Tab-separated table of C-alpha atoms in Angstrom:
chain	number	residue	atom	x	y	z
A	8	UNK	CA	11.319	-79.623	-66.260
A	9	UNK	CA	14.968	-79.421	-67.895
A	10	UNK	CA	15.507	-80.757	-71.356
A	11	UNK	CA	17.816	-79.944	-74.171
A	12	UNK	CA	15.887	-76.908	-74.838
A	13	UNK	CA	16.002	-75.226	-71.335
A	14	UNK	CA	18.682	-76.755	-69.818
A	15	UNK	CA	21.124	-74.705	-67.206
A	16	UNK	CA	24.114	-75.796	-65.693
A	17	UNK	CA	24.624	-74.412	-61.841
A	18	UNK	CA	27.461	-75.194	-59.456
A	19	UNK	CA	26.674	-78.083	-56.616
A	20	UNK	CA	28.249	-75.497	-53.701
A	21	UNK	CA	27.985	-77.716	-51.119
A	22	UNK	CA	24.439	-79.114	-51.948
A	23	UNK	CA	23.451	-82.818	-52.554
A	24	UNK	CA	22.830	-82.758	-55.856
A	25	UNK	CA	22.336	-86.242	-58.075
A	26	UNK	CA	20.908	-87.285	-60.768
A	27	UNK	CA	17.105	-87.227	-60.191
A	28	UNK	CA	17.116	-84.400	-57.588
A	29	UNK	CA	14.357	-82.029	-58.120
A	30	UNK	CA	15.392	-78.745	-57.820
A	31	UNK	CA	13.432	-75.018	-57.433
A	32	UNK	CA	15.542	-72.595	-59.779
A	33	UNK	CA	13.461	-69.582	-59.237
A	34	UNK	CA	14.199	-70.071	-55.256
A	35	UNK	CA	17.528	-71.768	-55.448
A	36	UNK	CA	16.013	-74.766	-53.402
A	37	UNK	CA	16.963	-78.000	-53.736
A	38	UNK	CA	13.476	-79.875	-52.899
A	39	UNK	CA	14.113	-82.721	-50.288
A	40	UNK	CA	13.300	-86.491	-49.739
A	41	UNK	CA	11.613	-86.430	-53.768
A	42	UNK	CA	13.282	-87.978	-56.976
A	43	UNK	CA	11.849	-87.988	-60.343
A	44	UNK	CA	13.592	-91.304	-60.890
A	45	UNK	CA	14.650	-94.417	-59.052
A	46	UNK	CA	18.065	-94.659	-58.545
A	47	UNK	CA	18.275	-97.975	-59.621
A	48	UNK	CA	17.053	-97.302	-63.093
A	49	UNK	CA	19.616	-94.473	-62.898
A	50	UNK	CA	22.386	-96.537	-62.080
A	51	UNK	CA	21.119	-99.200	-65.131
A	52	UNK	CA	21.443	-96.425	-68.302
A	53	UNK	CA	23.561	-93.602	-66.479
A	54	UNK	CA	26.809	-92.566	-68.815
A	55	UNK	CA	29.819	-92.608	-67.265
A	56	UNK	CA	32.612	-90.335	-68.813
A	57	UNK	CA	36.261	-90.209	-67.638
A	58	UNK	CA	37.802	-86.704	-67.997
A	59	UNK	CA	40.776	-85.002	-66.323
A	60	UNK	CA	41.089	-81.582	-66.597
A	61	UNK	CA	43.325	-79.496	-64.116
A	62	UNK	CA	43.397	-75.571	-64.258
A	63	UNK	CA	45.012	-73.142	-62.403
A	64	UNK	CA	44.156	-69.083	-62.475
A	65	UNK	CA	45.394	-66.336	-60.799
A	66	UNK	CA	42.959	-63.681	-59.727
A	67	UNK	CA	43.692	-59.859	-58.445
A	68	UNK	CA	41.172	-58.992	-56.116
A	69	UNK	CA	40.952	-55.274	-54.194
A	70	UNK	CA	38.054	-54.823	-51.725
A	71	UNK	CA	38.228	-51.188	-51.052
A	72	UNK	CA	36.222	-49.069	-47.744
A	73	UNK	CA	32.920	-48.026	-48.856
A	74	UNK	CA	29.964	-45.912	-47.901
A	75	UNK	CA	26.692	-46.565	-47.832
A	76	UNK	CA	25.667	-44.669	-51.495
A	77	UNK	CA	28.373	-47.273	-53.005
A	78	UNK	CA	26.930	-50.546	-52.323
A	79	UNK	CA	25.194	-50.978	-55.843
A	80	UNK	CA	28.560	-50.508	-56.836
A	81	UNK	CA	30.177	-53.033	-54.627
A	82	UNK	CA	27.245	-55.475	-55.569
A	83	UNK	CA	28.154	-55.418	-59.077
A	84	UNK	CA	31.743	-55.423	-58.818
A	85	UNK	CA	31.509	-58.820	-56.504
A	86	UNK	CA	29.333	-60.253	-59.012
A	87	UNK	CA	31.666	-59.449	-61.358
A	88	UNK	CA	34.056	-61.375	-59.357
A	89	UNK	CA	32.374	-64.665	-58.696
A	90	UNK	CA	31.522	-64.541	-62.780
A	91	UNK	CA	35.413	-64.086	-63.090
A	92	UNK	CA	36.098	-66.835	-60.974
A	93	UNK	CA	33.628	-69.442	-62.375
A	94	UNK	CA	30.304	-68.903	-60.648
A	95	UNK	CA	26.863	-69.234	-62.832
A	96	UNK	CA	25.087	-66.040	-62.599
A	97	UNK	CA	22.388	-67.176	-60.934
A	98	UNK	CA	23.995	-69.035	-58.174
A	99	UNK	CA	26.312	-65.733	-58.344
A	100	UNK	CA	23.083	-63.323	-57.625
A	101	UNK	CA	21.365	-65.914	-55.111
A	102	UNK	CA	24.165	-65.549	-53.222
A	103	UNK	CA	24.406	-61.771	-52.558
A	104	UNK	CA	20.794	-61.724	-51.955
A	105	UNK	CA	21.203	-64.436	-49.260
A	106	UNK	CA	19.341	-66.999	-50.672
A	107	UNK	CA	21.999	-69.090	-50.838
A	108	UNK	CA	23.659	-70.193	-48.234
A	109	UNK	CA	24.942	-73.803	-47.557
A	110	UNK	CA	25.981	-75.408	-44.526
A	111	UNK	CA	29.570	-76.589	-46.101
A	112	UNK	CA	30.438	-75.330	-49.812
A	113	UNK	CA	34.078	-76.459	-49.415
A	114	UNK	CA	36.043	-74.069	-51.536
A	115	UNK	CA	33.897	-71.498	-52.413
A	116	UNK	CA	33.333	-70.822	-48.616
A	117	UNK	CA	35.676	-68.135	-49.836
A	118	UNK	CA	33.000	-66.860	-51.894
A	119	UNK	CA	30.086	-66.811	-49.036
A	120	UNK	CA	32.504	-65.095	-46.538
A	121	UNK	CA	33.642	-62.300	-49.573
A	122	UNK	CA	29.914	-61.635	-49.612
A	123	UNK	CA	29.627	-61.026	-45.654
A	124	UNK	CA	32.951	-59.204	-45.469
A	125	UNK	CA	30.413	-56.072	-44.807
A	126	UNK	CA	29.179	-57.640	-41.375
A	127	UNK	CA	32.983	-57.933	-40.736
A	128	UNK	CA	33.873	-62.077	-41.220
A	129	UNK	CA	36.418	-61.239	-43.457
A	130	UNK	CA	39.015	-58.955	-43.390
A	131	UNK	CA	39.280	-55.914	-46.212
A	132	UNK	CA	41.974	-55.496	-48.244
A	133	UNK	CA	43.870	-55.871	-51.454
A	134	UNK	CA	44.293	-59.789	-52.149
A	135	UNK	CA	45.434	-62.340	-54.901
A	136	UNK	CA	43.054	-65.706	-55.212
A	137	UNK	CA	44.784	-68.690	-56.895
A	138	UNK	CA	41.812	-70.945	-57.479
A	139	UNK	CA	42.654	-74.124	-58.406
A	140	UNK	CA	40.007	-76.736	-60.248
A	141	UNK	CA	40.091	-80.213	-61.225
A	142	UNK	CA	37.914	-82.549	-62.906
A	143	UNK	CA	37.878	-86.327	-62.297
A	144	UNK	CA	34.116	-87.640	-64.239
A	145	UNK	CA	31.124	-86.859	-65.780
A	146	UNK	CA	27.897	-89.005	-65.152
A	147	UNK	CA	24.420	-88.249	-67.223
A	148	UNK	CA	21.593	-89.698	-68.442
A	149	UNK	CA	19.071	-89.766	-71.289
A	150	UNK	CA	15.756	-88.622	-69.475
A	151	UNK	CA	13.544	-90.450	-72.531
A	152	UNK	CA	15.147	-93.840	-70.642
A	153	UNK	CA	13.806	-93.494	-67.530
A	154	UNK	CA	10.069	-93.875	-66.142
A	155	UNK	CA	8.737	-91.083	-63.694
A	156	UNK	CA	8.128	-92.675	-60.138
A	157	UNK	CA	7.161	-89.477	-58.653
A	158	UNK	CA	3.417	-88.774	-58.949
A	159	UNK	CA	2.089	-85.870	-60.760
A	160	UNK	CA	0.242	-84.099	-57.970
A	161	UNK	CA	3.027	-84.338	-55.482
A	162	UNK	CA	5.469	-83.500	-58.420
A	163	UNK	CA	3.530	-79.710	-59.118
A	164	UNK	CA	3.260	-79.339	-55.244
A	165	UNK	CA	6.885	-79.506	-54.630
A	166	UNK	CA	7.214	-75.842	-57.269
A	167	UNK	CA	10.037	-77.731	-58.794
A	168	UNK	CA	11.395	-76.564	-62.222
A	169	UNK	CA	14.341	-78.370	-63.095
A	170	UNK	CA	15.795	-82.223	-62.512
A	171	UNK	CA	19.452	-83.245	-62.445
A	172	UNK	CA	20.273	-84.965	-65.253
A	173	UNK	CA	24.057	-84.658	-65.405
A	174	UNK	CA	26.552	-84.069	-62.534
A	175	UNK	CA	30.372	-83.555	-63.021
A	176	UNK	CA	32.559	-84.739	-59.801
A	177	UNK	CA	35.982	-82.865	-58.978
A	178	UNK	CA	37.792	-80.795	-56.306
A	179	UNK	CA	38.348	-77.185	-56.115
A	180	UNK	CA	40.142	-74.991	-54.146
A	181	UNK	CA	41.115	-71.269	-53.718
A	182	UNK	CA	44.388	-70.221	-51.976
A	183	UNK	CA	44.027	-66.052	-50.852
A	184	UNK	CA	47.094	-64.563	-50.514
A	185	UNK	CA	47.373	-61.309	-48.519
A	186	UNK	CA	50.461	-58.655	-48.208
A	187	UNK	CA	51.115	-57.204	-44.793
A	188	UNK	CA	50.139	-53.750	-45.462
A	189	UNK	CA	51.888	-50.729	-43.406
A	190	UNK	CA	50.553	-49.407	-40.351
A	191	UNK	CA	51.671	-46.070	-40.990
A	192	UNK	CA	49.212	-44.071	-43.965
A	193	UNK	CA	51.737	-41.426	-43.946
A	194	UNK	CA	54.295	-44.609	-46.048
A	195	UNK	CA	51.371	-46.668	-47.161
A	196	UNK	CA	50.712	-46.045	-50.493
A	197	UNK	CA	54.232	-46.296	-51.790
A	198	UNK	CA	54.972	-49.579	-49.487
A	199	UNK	CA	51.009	-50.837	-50.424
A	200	UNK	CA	52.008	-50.722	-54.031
A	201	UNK	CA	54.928	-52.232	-54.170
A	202	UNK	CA	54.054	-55.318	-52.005
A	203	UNK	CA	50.742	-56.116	-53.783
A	204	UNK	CA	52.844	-56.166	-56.853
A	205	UNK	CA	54.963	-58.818	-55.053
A	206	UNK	CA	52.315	-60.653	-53.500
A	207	UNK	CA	50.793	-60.777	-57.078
A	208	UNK	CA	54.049	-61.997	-58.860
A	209	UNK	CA	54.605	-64.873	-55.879
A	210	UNK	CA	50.778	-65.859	-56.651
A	211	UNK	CA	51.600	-66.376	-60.518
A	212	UNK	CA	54.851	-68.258	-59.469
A	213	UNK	CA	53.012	-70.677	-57.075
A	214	UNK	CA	50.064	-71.055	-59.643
A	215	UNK	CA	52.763	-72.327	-62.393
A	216	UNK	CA	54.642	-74.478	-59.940
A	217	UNK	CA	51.367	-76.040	-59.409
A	218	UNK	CA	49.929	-76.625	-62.674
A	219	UNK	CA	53.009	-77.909	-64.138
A	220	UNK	CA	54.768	-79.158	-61.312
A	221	UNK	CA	58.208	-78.728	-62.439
A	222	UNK	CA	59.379	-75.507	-60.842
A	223	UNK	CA	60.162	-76.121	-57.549
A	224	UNK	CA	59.336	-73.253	-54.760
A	225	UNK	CA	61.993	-72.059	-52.961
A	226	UNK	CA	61.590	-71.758	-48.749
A	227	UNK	CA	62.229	-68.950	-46.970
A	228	UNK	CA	63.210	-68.854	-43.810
A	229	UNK	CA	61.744	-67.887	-40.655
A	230	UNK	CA	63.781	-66.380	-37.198
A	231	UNK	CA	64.067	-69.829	-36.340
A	232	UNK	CA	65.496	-71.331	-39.255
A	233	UNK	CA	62.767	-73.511	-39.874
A	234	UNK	CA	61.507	-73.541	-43.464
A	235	UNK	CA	58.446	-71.507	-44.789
A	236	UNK	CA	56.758	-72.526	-48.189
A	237	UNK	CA	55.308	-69.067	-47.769
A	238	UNK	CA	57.449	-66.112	-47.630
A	239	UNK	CA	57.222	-64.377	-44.365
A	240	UNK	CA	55.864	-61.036	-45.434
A	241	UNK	CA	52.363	-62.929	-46.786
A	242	UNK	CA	49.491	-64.609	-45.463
A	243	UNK	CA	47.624	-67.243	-46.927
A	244	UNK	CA	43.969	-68.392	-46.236
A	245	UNK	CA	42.901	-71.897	-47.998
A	246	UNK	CA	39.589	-72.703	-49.057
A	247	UNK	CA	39.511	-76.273	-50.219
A	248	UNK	CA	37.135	-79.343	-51.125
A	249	UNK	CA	39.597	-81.889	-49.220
A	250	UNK	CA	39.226	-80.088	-46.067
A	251	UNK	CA	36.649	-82.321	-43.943
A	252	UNK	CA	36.294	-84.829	-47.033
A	253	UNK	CA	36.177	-88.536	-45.722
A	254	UNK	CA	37.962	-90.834	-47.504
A	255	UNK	CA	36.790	-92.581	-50.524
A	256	UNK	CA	34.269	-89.299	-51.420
A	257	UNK	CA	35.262	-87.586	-54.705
């Protein structure tokens, strides 16, 4: 089991994760209807910690055609991505291999569909990810507090190598911004250039008007006059926590 020696930290993506939950690190399973603790007695000595953190990064990302000879390459240079963007290495790897794959992970959907864009769910192309992340609490316990409810034979049956012992709450979100590439490859690469380089300076102006909220974005408008907060010649895709959350879940 976890302890101050071994312990890992892995993101929730989606999962039910509390304090108690057995979990199956070598399989990436989350072992159901079993607690090493009763919730009660969690509730009685848990820690509560109040933290707010806010961040906001920009990321450059280019998914380029490949064939078949390249995918170690593409592999690696996706993993390298989720570890650039804040995934564990584990979760990161469990993922490709298609262990991993919850029913609702909330912002890092985006993640999940990067790693099918092969079987064509998400579309190729040169793109700019402003994740967004923001903490609210932090709740743990002391394991030498609590008494074991769970008994020992069922415990080794379930194959489970870690318990939760501390789970931080917060929202996340990732907003993919996209340029509308040319049609034409004879003007592309010129055109391709010079509107990623746009689509990446927008990105870093959004990112700071929403970190610091001062700077105000300006509207564009479309043929109709209405107002866009996007500017016309972008798309944007958003992958966020709050989307299906009901209220009063953090």
């Amino acid at each position: 089991m976890a302890n101050k020696v071994d312990a890992t930290m892995i993101m929730a993506l989606g999962r039910n994760f509390a304090i108690g939950t057995l979990y199956n690190h070598i399989e990436d399973v989350v072992i159901p209807r079993m607690r090493l603790w009763d919730p009660s007695d969690v509730s009685r000595v848990a820690t509560v910690k109040s933290e707010s953190k806010e961040t906001v990064k920009v990321h450059s990302v280019v998914t380029e055609d490949s064939s078949e000879d390249e995918d170690d390459v593409d592999d690696d240079e996706h993993g390298s991505l989720l570890s650039d963007l804040g995934m564990d290495d584990h979760s990161a790897m469990s993922l490709m291999a298609g262990l991993l794959r919850p029913t609702s992970a909330g912002a890092w959907q985006y993640a999940i569909d990067r790693t099918d864009f092969k079987m064509g769910s998400f579309d190729q192309g040169p793109k700019v990810a402003v994740h967004c992340r923001s903490s609210s609490r932090k709740v743990s316990v002391d394991p030498t507090r609590l008494e074991m409810i769970c008994r020992p034979e069922r415990l080794i049956k379930s194959q489970a190598t870690h318990v939760v012992v501390a789970v931080t709450y917060g929202l996340e979100a990732f907003c993919i911004f996209s340029p509308q590439l040319s049609p034409n490859p004879d003007n592309s690469t010129n055109e391709d250039g010079t509107a990623v380089a746009k689509t990446l300076d927008y990105a870093h102006y959004f990112a700071n008007g929403l970190l610091n909220g001062r700077n105000r974005l300006e509207m564009d408008q479309d043929e109709d006059g209405r107002l866009c907060l996007i500017p016309l010649d972008l798309q944007c895709i958003l992958y966020s926590d709050l989307i299906g959350l009901k209220s009063g879940q953090s």
